[in-house]
Short mmCIF file of C-alpha atoms in Angstrom, two decimals:
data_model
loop_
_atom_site.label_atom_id
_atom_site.label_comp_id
_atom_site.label_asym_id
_atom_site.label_seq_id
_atom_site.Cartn_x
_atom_site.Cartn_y
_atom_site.Cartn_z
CA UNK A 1 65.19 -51.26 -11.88
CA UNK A 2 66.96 -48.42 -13.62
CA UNK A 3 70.70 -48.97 -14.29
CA UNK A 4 73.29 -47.30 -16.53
CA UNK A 5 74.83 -49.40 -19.17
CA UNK A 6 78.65 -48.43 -18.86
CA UNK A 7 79.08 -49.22 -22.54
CA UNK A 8 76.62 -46.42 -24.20
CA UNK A 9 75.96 -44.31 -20.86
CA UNK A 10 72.65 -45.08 -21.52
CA UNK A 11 69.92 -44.74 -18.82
CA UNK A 12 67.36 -47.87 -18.99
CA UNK A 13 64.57 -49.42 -17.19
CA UNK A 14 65.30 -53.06 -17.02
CA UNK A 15 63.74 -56.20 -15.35
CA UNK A 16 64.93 -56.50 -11.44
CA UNK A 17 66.36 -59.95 -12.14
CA UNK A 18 68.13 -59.20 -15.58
CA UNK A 19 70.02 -56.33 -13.14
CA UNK A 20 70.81 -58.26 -10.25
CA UNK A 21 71.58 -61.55 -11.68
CA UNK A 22 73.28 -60.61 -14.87
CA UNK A 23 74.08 -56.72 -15.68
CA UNK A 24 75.32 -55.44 -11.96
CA UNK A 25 77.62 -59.23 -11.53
CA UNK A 26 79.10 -59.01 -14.66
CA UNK A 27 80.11 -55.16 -14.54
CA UNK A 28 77.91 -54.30 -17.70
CA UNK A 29 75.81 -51.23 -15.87
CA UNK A 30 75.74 -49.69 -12.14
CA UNK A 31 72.68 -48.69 -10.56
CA UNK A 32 70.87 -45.33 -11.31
CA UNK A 33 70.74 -43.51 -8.58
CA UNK A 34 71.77 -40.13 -8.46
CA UNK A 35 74.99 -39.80 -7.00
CA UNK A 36 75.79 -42.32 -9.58
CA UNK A 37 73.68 -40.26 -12.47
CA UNK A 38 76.58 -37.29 -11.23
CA UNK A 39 79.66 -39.55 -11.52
CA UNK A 40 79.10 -41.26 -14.65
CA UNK A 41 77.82 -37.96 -16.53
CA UNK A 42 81.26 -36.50 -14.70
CA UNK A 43 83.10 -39.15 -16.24
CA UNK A 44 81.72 -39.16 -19.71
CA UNK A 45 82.50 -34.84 -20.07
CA UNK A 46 86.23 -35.90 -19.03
CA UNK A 47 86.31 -38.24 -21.33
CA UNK A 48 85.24 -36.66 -24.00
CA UNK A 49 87.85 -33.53 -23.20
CA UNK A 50 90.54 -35.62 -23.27
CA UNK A 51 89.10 -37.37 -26.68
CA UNK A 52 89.21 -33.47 -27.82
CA UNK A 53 92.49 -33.03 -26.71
CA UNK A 54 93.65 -36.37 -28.26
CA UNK A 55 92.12 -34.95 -31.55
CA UNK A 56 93.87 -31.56 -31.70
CA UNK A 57 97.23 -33.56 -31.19
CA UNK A 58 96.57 -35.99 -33.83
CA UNK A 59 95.62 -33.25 -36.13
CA UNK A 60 98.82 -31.27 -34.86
CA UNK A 61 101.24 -34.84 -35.93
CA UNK A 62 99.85 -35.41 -39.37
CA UNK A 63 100.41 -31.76 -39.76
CA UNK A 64 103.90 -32.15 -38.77
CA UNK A 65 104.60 -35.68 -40.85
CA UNK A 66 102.96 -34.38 -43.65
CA UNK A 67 105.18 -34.61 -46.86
CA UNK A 68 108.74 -34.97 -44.53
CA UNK A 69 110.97 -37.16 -45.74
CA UNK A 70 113.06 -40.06 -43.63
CA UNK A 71 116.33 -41.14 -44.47
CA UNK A 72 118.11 -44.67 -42.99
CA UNK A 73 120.72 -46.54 -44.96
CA UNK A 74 121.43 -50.25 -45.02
CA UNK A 75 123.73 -52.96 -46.21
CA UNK A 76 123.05 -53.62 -50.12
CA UNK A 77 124.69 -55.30 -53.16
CA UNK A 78 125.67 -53.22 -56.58
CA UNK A 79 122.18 -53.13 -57.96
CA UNK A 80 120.42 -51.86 -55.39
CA UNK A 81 118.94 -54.65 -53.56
CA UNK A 82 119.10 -54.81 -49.96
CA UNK A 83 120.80 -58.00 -47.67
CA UNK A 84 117.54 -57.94 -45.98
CA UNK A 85 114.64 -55.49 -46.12
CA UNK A 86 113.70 -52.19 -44.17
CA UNK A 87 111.00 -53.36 -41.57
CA UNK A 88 108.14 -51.44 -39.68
CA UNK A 89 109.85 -51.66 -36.06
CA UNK A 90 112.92 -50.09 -38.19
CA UNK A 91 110.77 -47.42 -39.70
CA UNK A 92 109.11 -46.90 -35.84
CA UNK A 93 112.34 -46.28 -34.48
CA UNK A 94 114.18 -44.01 -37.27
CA UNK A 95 110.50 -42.14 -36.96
CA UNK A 96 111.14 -41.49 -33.33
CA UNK A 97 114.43 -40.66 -33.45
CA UNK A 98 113.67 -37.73 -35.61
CA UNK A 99 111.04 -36.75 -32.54
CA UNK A 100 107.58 -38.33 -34.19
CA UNK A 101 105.34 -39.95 -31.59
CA UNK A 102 103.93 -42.57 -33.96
CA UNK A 103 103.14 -46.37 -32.97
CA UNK A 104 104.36 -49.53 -35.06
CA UNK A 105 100.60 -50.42 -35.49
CA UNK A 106 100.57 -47.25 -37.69
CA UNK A 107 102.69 -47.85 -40.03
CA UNK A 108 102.47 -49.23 -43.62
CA UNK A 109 103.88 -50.04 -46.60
CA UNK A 110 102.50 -50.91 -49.94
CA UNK A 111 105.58 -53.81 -50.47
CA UNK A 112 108.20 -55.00 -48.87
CA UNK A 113 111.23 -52.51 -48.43
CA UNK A 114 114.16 -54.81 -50.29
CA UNK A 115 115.54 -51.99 -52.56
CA UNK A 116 117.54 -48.73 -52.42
CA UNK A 117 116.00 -45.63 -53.39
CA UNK A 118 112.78 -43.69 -52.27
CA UNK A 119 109.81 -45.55 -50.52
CA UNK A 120 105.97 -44.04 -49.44
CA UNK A 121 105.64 -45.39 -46.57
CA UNK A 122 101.58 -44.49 -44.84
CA UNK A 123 101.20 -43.84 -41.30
CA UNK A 124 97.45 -43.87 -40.91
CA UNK A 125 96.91 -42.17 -37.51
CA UNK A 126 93.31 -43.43 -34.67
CA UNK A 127 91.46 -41.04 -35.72
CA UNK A 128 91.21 -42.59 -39.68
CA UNK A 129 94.14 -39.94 -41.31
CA UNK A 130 96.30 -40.94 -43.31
CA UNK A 131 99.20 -39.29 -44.12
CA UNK A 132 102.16 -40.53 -46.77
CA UNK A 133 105.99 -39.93 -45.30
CA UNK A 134 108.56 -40.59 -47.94
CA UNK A 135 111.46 -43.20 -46.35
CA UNK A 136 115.03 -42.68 -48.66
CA UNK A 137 117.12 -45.97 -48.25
CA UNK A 138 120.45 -45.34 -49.44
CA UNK A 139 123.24 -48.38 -49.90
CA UNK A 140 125.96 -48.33 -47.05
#
């Protein structure tokens, strides 16, 4: 029987039993025919339009956050140190305030944000880029 493996979109040839008892009941491939052939070949070119589109936008942000610099101030003593530390979900939201759709998964630092001054602070985008954003804590 010839099915389509949704994972890979691959056309194969398998045993009728391995396809009705295990592949088609558990949603791992569809049956080949050729309306289905269509569809799925339909599907995959959308896919991989919007994956293009995705890519040009991602490319477009670390453009944009490259080398831009973030500024947030917090509560500290006279040397500096901070009553607390400058988290990630902090960082998220000052970096969409300024209008940067980034996700909290994104973000990283290289140490914990428990002092006043300037911080590098990576946002390493999906599609593997990396790109460094320099985060200014200043004492309130």
């Amino acid at each position: 029987m010839k099915v389509i493996i949704k994972k890979t979109g691959q056309i194969k040839d398998v045993a009728d039993g391995h396809a009705t008892n295990y592949l088609l009941p558990n949603g791992l491939a569809i049956p080949a025919t050729e309306t289905a052939i269509e569809d799925f070949k339909k599907k995959q070119l959308a896919v991989s339009e919007l994956r293009a589109e995705n890519e040009s936008e991602l490319k477009a942000l670390a453009e944009s956050l490259s080398g831009k610099t973030i500024k947030t101030s917090a509560s500290a003593n006279a040397d500096g140190t901070l009553f607390g530390s400058v988290s990630e979900s902090a960082i998220l939201k000052l970096m969409v305030e300024a209008g940067y759709p980034v996700h909290e998964s994104w973000i990283s630092t290289s140490q914990p944000i428990k002092h006043t001054g300037n911080h590098p602070v990576t946002i390493t985008l999906p599609n593997g880029k990396s790109v460094e954003v320099i985060l200014v804590v200043e004492a309130k």
